[in-house]
């Protein structure tokens, strides 16, 4: 850290009343980590959730539908592919807050009979883009 930056930092430490640089640094790092976690959960994203499951698993199809109907995030569309006699692949495109999209993906992947699942997320603009 260069001298001028350190001087400004020491001045901030004095104003905020931190006992020393270490304590000030610890506090700044904690704040940065919390801000990052919060920002991540609230970020607007489009998520692609893909799951492969055995549709013969008791109650699974009902649970899959109930989770989707109760989801806070907006399910834009779903695609279903019947892989073989037992297995289905379902792809869901979900728009909403990162926390809500991740929560839906976790719940879907956690159901008994779901062989595997994946979530891909990408950040999107806060408001939908309109063309005049
Ligand atoms: Ni199917």
Coordinates of N, CA and C and ligand atoms in Angstrom, one line a residue:
X1 N 0.9 -1.2 0.0 CA 0.0 0.0 0.0 C 0.9 1.2 0.0
X2 N 0.6 2.2 -0.9 CA 1.4 3.4 -0.9 C 1.2 4.3 0.3
X3 N 2.1 5.2 0.5 CA 2.1 6.1 1.7 C 0.8 6.9 1.8
X4 N 0.4 7.5 0.7 CA -0.7 8.4 0.8 C -2.0 7.6 1.1
X5 N -2.2 6.4 0.5 CA -3.4 5.6 0.8 C -3.4 5.2 2.3
X6 N -2.2 4.8 2.8 CA -2.1 4.4 4.2 C -2.4 5.6 5.1
X7 N -2.0 6.8 4.7 CA -2.3 8.0 5.6 C -3.8 8.2 5.6
X8 N -4.5 8.0 4.5 CA -5.9 8.2 4.5 C -6.6 7.1 5.3
X9 N -6.0 5.9 5.2 CA -6.6 4.8 6.0 C -6.5 5.0 7.5
X10 N -5.3 5.5 7.9 CA -5.0 5.8 9.3 C -6.0 6.9 9.8
X11 N -6.2 7.9 8.9 CA -7.1 9.0 9.3 C -8.6 8.4 9.4
X12 N -9.0 7.5 8.6 CA -10.3 6.8 8.7 C -10.4 6.0 10.0
X13 N -9.3 5.3 10.3 CA -9.2 4.5 11.5 C -9.4 5.4 12.7
X14 N -8.8 6.6 12.7 CA -8.9 7.5 13.9 C -10.3 8.0 14.0
X15 N -10.9 8.4 12.8 CA -12.3 8.9 12.8 C -13.3 7.9 13.3
X16 N -13.1 6.7 12.9 CA -14.1 5.6 13.2 C -13.8 5.0 14.6
X17 N -12.7 5.3 15.2 CA -12.4 4.9 16.5 C -11.9 3.4 16.6
X18 N -11.4 2.9 15.5 CA -10.8 1.5 15.6 C -9.6 1.6 16.4
X19 N -9.3 0.5 17.3 CA -8.1 0.5 18.1 C -6.8 0.4 17.3
X20 N -6.8 -0.3 16.2 CA -5.6 -0.5 15.4 C -6.0 -0.8 13.9
X21 N -5.0 -0.9 13.1 CA -5.2 -1.2 11.7 C -5.8 -2.6 11.5
X22 N -5.3 -3.6 12.3 CA -5.8 -5.0 12.1 C -7.3 -5.1 12.4
X23 N -7.8 -4.4 13.4 CA -9.2 -4.4 13.7 C -10.0 -3.7 12.6
X24 N -9.5 -2.6 12.1 CA -10.1 -1.9 11.0 C -10.2 -2.8 9.8
X25 N -9.1 -3.5 9.4 CA -9.1 -4.4 8.3 C -10.1 -5.5 8.4
X26 N -10.1 -6.1 9.6 CA -11.0 -7.2 9.9 C -12.5 -6.8 9.6
X27 N -12.8 -5.6 10.1 CA -14.2 -5.0 10.0 C -14.5 -4.8 8.5
X28 N -13.5 -4.2 7.8 CA -13.7 -3.9 6.4 C -14.0 -5.2 5.6
X29 N -13.2 -6.3 5.9 CA -13.3 -7.5 5.2 C -14.6 -8.2 5.5
X30 N -15.0 -8.1 6.8 CA -16.4 -8.7 7.1 C -17.5 -8.0 6.3
X31 N -17.4 -6.7 6.3 CA -18.4 -5.9 5.6 C -18.5 -6.3 4.1
X32 N -17.3 -6.4 3.5 CA -17.2 -6.8 2.1 C -17.8 -8.1 1.8
X33 N -17.5 -9.1 2.7 CA -18.1 -10.4 2.6 C -19.6 -10.5 2.7
X34 N -20.1 -9.7 3.6 CA -21.6 -9.7 3.8 C -22.2 -9.0 2.6
X35 N -21.7 -7.9 2.2 CA -22.2 -7.2 1.0 C -22.2 -8.1 -0.2
X36 N -21.1 -8.8 -0.4 CA -21.0 -9.7 -1.5 C -22.1 -10.8 -1.5
X37 N -22.3 -11.4 -0.3 CA -23.3 -12.5 -0.1 C -24.7 -12.0 -0.4
X38 N -25.0 -10.8 0.2 CA -26.3 -10.2 0.0 C -26.5 -9.8 -1.4
X39 N -25.6 -9.2 -2.0 CA -25.7 -8.8 -3.4 C -26.0 -10.0 -4.3
X40 N -25.3 -11.0 -4.0 CA -25.4 -12.2 -4.8 C -26.8 -12.8 -4.8
X41 N -27.4 -12.9 -3.5 CA -28.7 -13.4 -3.4 C -29.8 -12.6 -4.0
X42 N -29.6 -11.3 -4.1 CA -30.6 -10.3 -4.6 C -30.5 -10.1 -6.1
X43 N -29.3 -10.5 -6.6 CA -29.1 -10.2 -8.1 C -30.1 -10.8 -9.0
X44 N -30.5 -10.1 -10.0 CA -31.5 -10.6 -11.0 C -30.7 -11.6 -11.9
X45 N -31.2 -12.8 -12.1 CA -30.6 -13.7 -12.9 C -31.6 -14.5 -13.8
X46 N -31.0 -15.1 -14.8 CA -31.8 -16.1 -15.5 C -31.1 -17.5 -15.3
X47 N -31.8 -18.4 -14.7 CA -31.2 -19.7 -14.4 C -31.7 -20.8 -15.3
X48 N -30.9 -21.7 -15.7 CA -31.3 -22.9 -16.4 C -31.1 -24.1 -15.5
X49 N -32.2 -24.7 -15.1 CA -32.1 -25.9 -14.2 C -32.4 -27.1 -15.0
X50 N -31.5 -28.1 -15.0 CA -31.8 -29.3 -15.7 C -31.7 -30.5 -14.7
X51 N -32.7 -31.3 -14.8 CA -32.7 -32.5 -13.9 C -33.0 -33.7 -14.7
X52 N -32.5 -34.8 -14.3 CA -32.8 -36.1 -14.9 C -33.4 -37.0 -13.7
X53 N -34.5 -37.5 -14.0 CA -35.2 -38.3 -12.9 C -35.9 -39.5 -13.5
X54 N -36.3 -40.4 -12.5 CA -37.0 -41.6 -12.8 C -38.5 -41.3 -12.6
X55 N -39.3 -41.2 -13.6 CA -40.7 -40.8 -13.4 C -41.6 -41.9 -12.7
X56 N -41.0 -43.1 -12.5 CA -41.7 -44.1 -11.8 C -41.6 -44.0 -10.3
X57 N -40.7 -43.1 -9.8 CA -40.5 -42.8 -8.4 C -41.8 -42.3 -7.8
X58 N -42.3 -43.0 -6.8 CA -43.6 -42.6 -6.2 C -43.6 -41.1 -5.8
X59 N -44.7 -40.4 -6.1 CA -44.9 -39.0 -5.7 C -44.0 -38.0 -6.4
X60 N -43.0 -38.4 -7.1 CA -42.0 -37.5 -7.6 C -42.6 -36.5 -8.6
X61 N -43.3 -37.0 -9.5 CA -43.9 -36.0 -10.6 C -44.8 -35.0 -9.9
X62 N -45.6 -35.4 -8.9 CA -46.4 -34.5 -8.2 C -45.6 -33.4 -7.4
X63 N -44.5 -33.9 -6.8 CA -43.7 -33.0 -6.0 C -43.0 -32.0 -7.0
X64 N -42.6 -32.5 -8.1 CA -41.9 -31.6 -9.1 C -42.8 -30.5 -9.5
X65 N -44.1 -30.8 -9.8 CA -45.1 -29.8 -10.2 C -45.4 -28.9 -9.1
X66 N -45.6 -29.4 -7.9 CA -45.9 -28.5 -6.7 C -44.8 -27.5 -6.5
X67 N -43.6 -27.9 -6.5 CA -42.5 -27.0 -6.3 C -42.5 -25.9 -7.3
X68 N -42.8 -26.2 -8.6 CA -42.8 -25.2 -9.6 C -43.9 -24.3 -9.5
X69 N -45.1 -24.8 -9.1 CA -46.3 -23.9 -8.9 C -46.1 -22.9 -7.7
X70 N -45.3 -23.4 -6.7 CA -45.1 -22.6 -5.5 C -43.9 -21.7 -5.6
X71 N -43.2 -21.8 -6.6 CA -41.9 -21.1 -6.8 C -42.1 -19.6 -6.8
X72 N -41.2 -18.9 -6.0 CA -41.3 -17.4 -6.0 C -40.7 -16.8 -7.3
X73 N -39.7 -17.4 -7.8 CA -39.1 -16.9 -9.1 C -40.1 -17.3 -10.2
X74 N -39.8 -16.6 -11.4 CA -40.7 -16.8 -12.5 C -40.2 -17.9 -13.5
X75 N -41.0 -19.0 -13.6 CA -40.5 -20.0 -14.5 C -41.0 -19.6 -15.9
X76 N -40.0 -19.3 -16.8 CA -40.3 -18.8 -18.1 C -40.8 -19.9 -19.0
X77 N -40.2 -21.1 -19.0 CA -40.6 -22.2 -19.8 C -39.9 -23.5 -19.3
X78 N -40.5 -24.6 -19.7 CA -39.9 -25.9 -19.3 C -39.9 -26.8 -20.5
X79 N -38.9 -27.6 -20.6 CA -38.9 -28.6 -21.7 C -38.7 -30.0 -21.1
X80 N -39.5 -30.9 -21.6 CA -39.4 -32.2 -21.1 C -39.0 -33.2 -22.2
X81 N -38.0 -34.1 -21.9 CA -37.6 -35.1 -22.9 C -37.7 -36.4 -22.2
X82 N -38.4 -37.4 -22.8 CA -38.5 -38.7 -22.3 C -37.3 -39.5 -22.8
X83 N -36.4 -39.8 -21.9 CA -35.1 -40.4 -22.4 C -35.2 -41.8 -22.7
X84 N -35.8 -42.6 -21.8 CA -36.0 -44.0 -22.0 C -37.2 -44.4 -21.2
X85 N -37.5 -45.7 -21.0 CA -38.6 -46.2 -20.3 C -38.8 -45.6 -18.9
X86 N -37.6 -45.4 -18.2 CA -37.7 -44.9 -16.8 C -37.4 -43.4 -16.7
X87 N -36.5 -42.9 -17.5 CA -35.9 -41.6 -17.3 C -36.4 -40.4 -18.1
X88 N -36.5 -39.3 -17.5 CA -36.9 -38.0 -18.1 C -35.9 -37.0 -17.8
X89 N -35.7 -36.1 -18.8 CA -34.9 -34.9 -18.6 C -35.8 -33.7 -18.6
X90 N -35.7 -32.8 -17.6 CA -36.5 -31.6 -17.6 C -35.6 -30.4 -17.5
X91 N -35.8 -29.4 -18.4 CA -35.1 -28.2 -18.4 C -36.0 -27.1 -18.1
X92 N -35.7 -26.3 -17.1 CA -36.5 -25.1 -16.7 C -35.7 -23.9 -16.8
X93 N -36.3 -22.8 -17.5 CA -35.6 -21.5 -17.5 C -36.4 -20.7 -16.5
X94 N -35.6 -20.2 -15.5 CA -36.2 -19.5 -14.4 C -35.6 -18.1 -14.3
X95 N -36.5 -17.1 -14.2 CA -36.0 -15.7 -14.0 C -36.4 -15.2 -12.6
X96 N -35.4 -14.6 -11.9 CA -35.7 -14.0 -10.6 C -34.5 -13.7 -9.8
X97 N -34.6 -13.6 -8.5 CA -33.5 -13.3 -7.7 C -32.6 -14.6 -7.5
X98 N -31.3 -14.4 -7.5 CA -30.4 -15.5 -7.5 C -30.8 -16.5 -6.3
X99 N -31.1 -15.9 -5.2 CA -31.4 -16.8 -4.0 C -32.6 -17.6 -4.3
X100 N -33.7 -17.1 -4.9 CA -34.9 -17.8 -5.2 C -34.7 -18.9 -6.2
X101 N -33.9 -18.5 -7.3 CA -33.6 -19.5 -8.3 C -32.8 -20.7 -7.8
X102 N -31.8 -20.3 -7.0 CA -30.9 -21.4 -6.4 C -31.7 -22.3 -5.5
X103 N -32.7 -21.6 -4.7 CA -33.5 -22.4 -3.8 C -34.4 -23.4 -4.5
X104 N -35.0 -23.0 -5.7 CA -35.8 -23.9 -6.5 C -34.9 -25.1 -7.0
X105 N -33.8 -24.7 -7.5 CA -32.9 -25.8 -8.0 C -32.5 -26.8 -6.9
X106 N -32.1 -26.2 -5.8 CA -31.8 -27.1 -4.6 C -32.9 -28.1 -4.3
X107 N -34.1 -27.5 -4.2 CA -35.3 -28.3 -3.8 C -35.6 -29.4 -4.9
X108 N -35.5 -29.0 -6.2 CA -35.8 -30.0 -7.2 C -34.7 -31.1 -7.2
X109 N -33.4 -30.7 -7.1 CA -32.3 -31.7 -7.1 C -32.4 -32.6 -5.9
X110 N -33.0 -32.1 -4.8 CA -33.0 -32.9 -3.6 C -34.1 -33.9 -3.5
X111 N -35.0 -33.9 -4.5 CA -36.2 -34.8 -4.4 C -35.7 -36.3 -4.7
X112 N -36.3 -37.2 -4.0 CA -36.0 -38.6 -4.1 C -36.4 -39.1 -5.5
X113 N -35.5 -39.7 -6.3 CA -35.7 -40.1 -7.6 C -35.0 -39.2 -8.7
X114 N -34.6 -38.0 -8.2 CA -33.8 -37.2 -9.1 C -32.4 -37.7 -9.1
X115 N -31.9 -38.1 -10.3 CA -30.6 -38.8 -10.4 C -29.5 -37.7 -10.4
X116 N -29.7 -36.7 -11.1 CA -28.8 -35.5 -11.0 C -29.4 -34.3 -11.5
X117 N -28.8 -33.2 -11.1 CA -29.3 -31.9 -11.5 C -28.2 -30.9 -11.6
X118 N -28.5 -29.9 -12.4 CA -27.5 -28.8 -12.6 C -28.1 -27.5 -12.7
X119 N -27.4 -26.4 -12.2 CA -28.0 -25.1 -12.3 C -26.9 -24.2 -13.0
X120 N -27.3 -23.5 -14.0 CA -26.4 -22.5 -14.6 C -27.1 -21.2 -14.5
X121 N -26.4 -20.1 -14.0 CA -27.1 -18.8 -13.8 C -26.3 -17.8 -14.5
X122 N -27.0 -16.8 -15.1 CA -26.3 -15.7 -15.7 C -27.0 -14.4 -15.2
X123 N -26.3 -13.3 -15.0 CA -26.9 -12.1 -14.5 C -27.7 -11.4 -15.6
X124 N -28.8 -10.8 -15.3 CA -29.6 -10.1 -16.3 C -29.8 -8.7 -15.7
X125 N -30.2 -7.8 -16.6 CA -30.5 -6.4 -16.2 C -31.6 -6.3 -15.2
X126 N -31.6 -5.3 -14.3 CA -32.6 -5.2 -13.3 C -34.0 -5.0 -13.8
X127 N -34.2 -4.3 -14.9 CA -35.5 -4.2 -15.5 C -35.4 -4.7 -16.9
X128 N -36.5 -5.4 -17.4 CA -36.5 -5.9 -18.7 C -36.3 -4.8 -19.8
X129 N -35.6 -5.2 -20.8 CA -35.3 -4.2 -21.9 C -36.5 -4.0 -22.8
X130 N -36.8 -2.7 -23.0 CA -38.0 -2.4 -23.9 C -37.5 -1.7 -25.2
X131 N -38.0 -2.1 -26.3 CA -37.7 -1.5 -27.6 C -39.0 -0.7 -28.0
X132 N -38.8 0.6 -28.4 CA -39.9 1.4 -28.8 C -40.2 1.2 -30.3
Ligands
LIG1 NI1 -40.9 -38.2 -19.4

